[in-house]
Amino acid sequence: MSDEQYRLWRAGNDWYDANYTNPSHIDPTIYDHDLNPGAVAWFKASAVHLIDRVEDYLEILAAHDVSCERVESTNPGKIIYEDSEQVVVVPWESGKPGGHEL
């Protein structure tokens, strides 16, 4: 990364650290691969103030030819953590229904 990209990345991470809950601070095992295989965090659609700040990260990825896409789901997996802004889920196994709408 360039110095400017690093500055944007660091400032973004610092802002997120100060402005929303890190689920692993609540439950240190939340991302444990054996307990919660494939666990991933999703912002809720209502967390616009968090989603809007992703743009700088996308610009850094694009500058380094890293493709990415926005994915939305009302049923991303089994919810193992939830707060007002996000969920952490273990993705559904292929063909297994169920879930919780965001």
PDB file of C-alpha atoms in Angstrom:
ATOM      1  CA  MET A   1       0.000   0.000   0.000  1.00  0.00           C
ATOM      2  CA  SER A   2       1.049   3.539  -0.554  1.00  0.00           C
ATOM      3  CA  ASP A   3       1.501   5.793   2.458  1.00  0.00           C
ATOM      4  CA  GLU A   4      -1.840   7.473   1.670  1.00  0.00           C
ATOM      5  CA  GLN A   5      -3.636   4.140   1.341  1.00  0.00           C
ATOM      6  CA  TYR A   6      -2.163   2.966   4.626  1.00  0.00           C
ATOM      7  CA  ARG A   7      -3.290   6.203   6.288  1.00  0.00           C
ATOM      8  CA  LEU A   8      -6.847   5.738   4.974  1.00  0.00           C
ATOM      9  CA  TRP A   9      -6.881   2.074   6.023  1.00  0.00           C
ATOM     10  CA  ARG A  10      -5.534   2.851   9.508  1.00  0.00           C
ATOM     11  CA  ALA A  11      -7.947   5.772  10.004  1.00  0.00           C
ATOM     12  CA  GLY A  12     -10.852   3.586   8.886  1.00  0.00           C
ATOM     13  CA  ASN A  13      -9.923   0.771  11.237  1.00  0.00           C
ATOM     14  CA  ASP A  14      -9.456   3.198  14.121  1.00  0.00           C
ATOM     15  CA  TRP A  15     -12.875   4.739  13.444  1.00  0.00           C
ATOM     16  CA  TYR A  16     -14.598   1.345  13.342  1.00  0.00           C
ATOM     17  CA  ASP A  17     -12.787   0.261  16.535  1.00  0.00           C
ATOM     18  CA  ALA A  18     -14.087   3.370  18.310  1.00  0.00           C
ATOM     19  CA  ASN A  19     -17.634   3.313  16.920  1.00  0.00           C
ATOM     20  CA  TYR A  20     -18.978  -0.205  16.958  1.00  0.00           C
ATOM     21  CA  THR A  21     -18.696  -3.352  19.011  1.00  0.00           C
ATOM     22  CA  ASN A  22     -16.073  -5.922  18.102  1.00  0.00           C
ATOM     23  CA  PRO A  23     -17.894  -9.233  18.645  1.00  0.00           C
ATOM     24  CA  SER A  24     -14.656 -10.970  19.644  1.00  0.00           C
ATOM     25  CA  HIS A  25     -14.381  -8.580  22.595  1.00  0.00           C
ATOM     26  CA  ILE A  26     -17.747  -9.904  23.808  1.00  0.00           C
ATOM     27  CA  ASP A  27     -16.998 -13.557  23.003  1.00  0.00           C
ATOM     28  CA  PRO A  28     -13.337 -14.390  22.331  1.00  0.00           C
ATOM     29  CA  THR A  29     -14.366 -17.728  20.776  1.00  0.00           C
ATOM     30  CA  ILE A  30     -16.739 -16.197  18.210  1.00  0.00           C
ATOM     31  CA  TYR A  31     -14.296 -16.739  15.322  1.00  0.00           C
ATOM     32  CA  ASP A  32     -12.902 -20.059  16.602  1.00  0.00           C
ATOM     33  CA  HIS A  33     -12.696 -22.294  13.519  1.00  0.00           C
ATOM     34  CA  ASP A  34     -13.639 -25.442  15.433  1.00  0.00           C
ATOM     35  CA  LEU A  35     -16.578 -23.956  17.357  1.00  0.00           C
ATOM     36  CA  ASN A  36     -17.908 -21.693  14.603  1.00  0.00           C
ATOM     37  CA  PRO A  37     -16.503 -22.819  11.251  1.00  0.00           C
ATOM     38  CA  GLY A  38     -16.572 -20.074   8.641  1.00  0.00           C
ATOM     39  CA  ALA A  39     -17.979 -17.456  11.040  1.00  0.00           C
ATOM     40  CA  VAL A  40     -18.317 -14.097   9.346  1.00  0.00           C
ATOM     41  CA  ALA A  41     -19.712 -10.711  10.342  1.00  0.00           C
ATOM     42  CA  TRP A  42     -22.407  -8.905   8.378  1.00  0.00           C
ATOM     43  CA  PHE A  43     -23.539  -5.326   8.850  1.00  0.00           C
ATOM     44  CA  LYS A  44     -27.297  -4.978   9.124  1.00  0.00           C
ATOM     45  CA  ALA A  45     -28.877  -2.966   6.314  1.00  0.00           C
ATOM     46  CA  SER A  46     -29.929  -0.409   8.917  1.00  0.00           C
ATOM     47  CA  ALA A  47     -26.279   0.281   9.861  1.00  0.00           C
ATOM     48  CA  VAL A  48     -25.913   2.797   7.030  1.00  0.00           C
ATOM     49  CA  HIS A  49     -23.378   4.878   8.994  1.00  0.00           C
ATOM     50  CA  LEU A  50     -21.071   1.820   9.029  1.00  0.00           C
ATOM     51  CA  ILE A  51     -21.707   0.668   5.473  1.00  0.00           C
ATOM     52  CA  ASP A  52     -21.104   4.143   4.029  1.00  0.00           C
ATOM     53  CA  ARG A  53     -17.561   4.128   5.404  1.00  0.00           C
ATOM     54  CA  VAL A  54     -16.547   1.030   3.417  1.00  0.00           C
ATOM     55  CA  GLU A  55     -15.840   3.093   0.279  1.00  0.00           C
ATOM     56  CA  ASP A  56     -12.196   3.862   1.209  1.00  0.00           C
ATOM     57  CA  TYR A  57     -11.507   0.148   1.620  1.00  0.00           C
ATOM     58  CA  LEU A  58     -13.049  -0.567  -1.778  1.00  0.00           C
ATOM     59  CA  GLU A  59     -10.862   2.073  -3.414  1.00  0.00           C
ATOM     60  CA  ILE A  60      -7.735   0.511  -1.885  1.00  0.00           C
ATOM     61  CA  LEU A  61      -8.764  -2.948  -3.096  1.00  0.00           C
ATOM     62  CA  ALA A  62      -9.481  -1.635  -6.596  1.00  0.00           C
ATOM     63  CA  ALA A  63      -6.102   0.109  -6.731  1.00  0.00           C
ATOM     64  CA  HIS A  64      -4.490  -3.289  -6.173  1.00  0.00           C
ATOM     65  CA  ASP A  65      -6.745  -5.141  -8.644  1.00  0.00           C
ATOM     66  CA  VAL A  66      -8.521  -7.049  -5.877  1.00  0.00           C
ATOM     67  CA  SER A  67     -12.063  -7.702  -6.976  1.00  0.00           C
ATOM     68  CA  CYS A  68     -14.905  -7.527  -4.503  1.00  0.00           C
ATOM     69  CA  GLU A  69     -18.656  -7.287  -4.534  1.00  0.00           C
ATOM     70  CA  ARG A  70     -21.398  -6.202  -2.186  1.00  0.00           C
ATOM     71  CA  VAL A  71     -23.489  -9.099  -0.959  1.00  0.00           C
ATOM     72  CA  GLU A  72     -26.811  -8.700   0.806  1.00  0.00           C
ATOM     73  CA  SER A  73     -28.858 -11.428   2.438  1.00  0.00           C
ATOM     74  CA  THR A  74     -31.849 -11.751   4.716  1.00  0.00           C
ATOM     75  CA  ASN A  75     -30.621 -15.206   5.742  1.00  0.00           C
ATOM     76  CA  PRO A  76     -26.798 -15.397   5.696  1.00  0.00           C
ATOM     77  CA  GLY A  77     -26.485 -18.261   8.188  1.00  0.00           C
ATOM     78  CA  LYS A  78     -26.948 -19.362  11.769  1.00  0.00           C
ATOM     79  CA  ILE A  79     -26.660 -16.277  13.949  1.00  0.00           C
ATOM     80  CA  ILE A  80     -24.140 -16.735  16.754  1.00  0.00           C
ATOM     81  CA  TYR A  81     -23.894 -13.056  17.747  1.00  0.00           C
ATOM     82  CA  GLU A  82     -26.169 -10.086  17.191  1.00  0.00           C
ATOM     83  CA  ASP A  83     -26.291  -6.457  18.214  1.00  0.00           C
ATOM     84  CA  SER A  84     -28.080  -3.416  16.817  1.00  0.00           C
ATOM     85  CA  GLU A  85     -25.618  -2.992  13.913  1.00  0.00           C
ATOM     86  CA  GLN A  86     -24.376  -6.435  12.939  1.00  0.00           C
ATOM     87  CA  VAL A  87     -24.618 -10.172  13.145  1.00  0.00           C
ATOM     88  CA  VAL A  88     -21.961 -12.859  13.127  1.00  0.00           C
ATOM     89  CA  VAL A  89     -23.124 -16.017  11.422  1.00  0.00           C
ATOM     90  CA  VAL A  90     -21.927 -19.473  10.593  1.00  0.00           C
ATOM     91  CA  PRO A  91     -22.962 -19.845   6.935  1.00  0.00           C
ATOM     92  CA  TRP A  92     -25.637 -22.415   6.148  1.00  0.00           C
ATOM     93  CA  GLU A  93     -24.415 -25.690   4.748  1.00  0.00           C
ATOM     94  CA  SER A  94     -25.455 -26.152   1.159  1.00  0.00           C
ATOM     95  CA  GLY A  95     -29.067 -27.252   0.995  1.00  0.00           C
ATOM     96  CA  LYS A  96     -29.854 -26.565   4.677  1.00  0.00           C
ATOM     97  CA  PRO A  97     -32.714 -24.113   5.165  1.00  0.00           C
ATOM     98  CA  GLY A  98     -33.357 -22.040   8.216  1.00  0.00           C
ATOM     99  CA  GLY A  99     -32.439 -18.690   9.493  1.00  0.00           C
ATOM    100  CA  HIS A 100     -33.245 -15.347  10.842  1.00  0.00           C
ATOM    101  CA  GLU A 101     -34.109 -12.248   8.890  1.00  0.00           C
ATOM    102  CA  LEU A 102     -32.006  -9.164   9.420  1.00  0.00           C
TER     103      LEU A 102
END
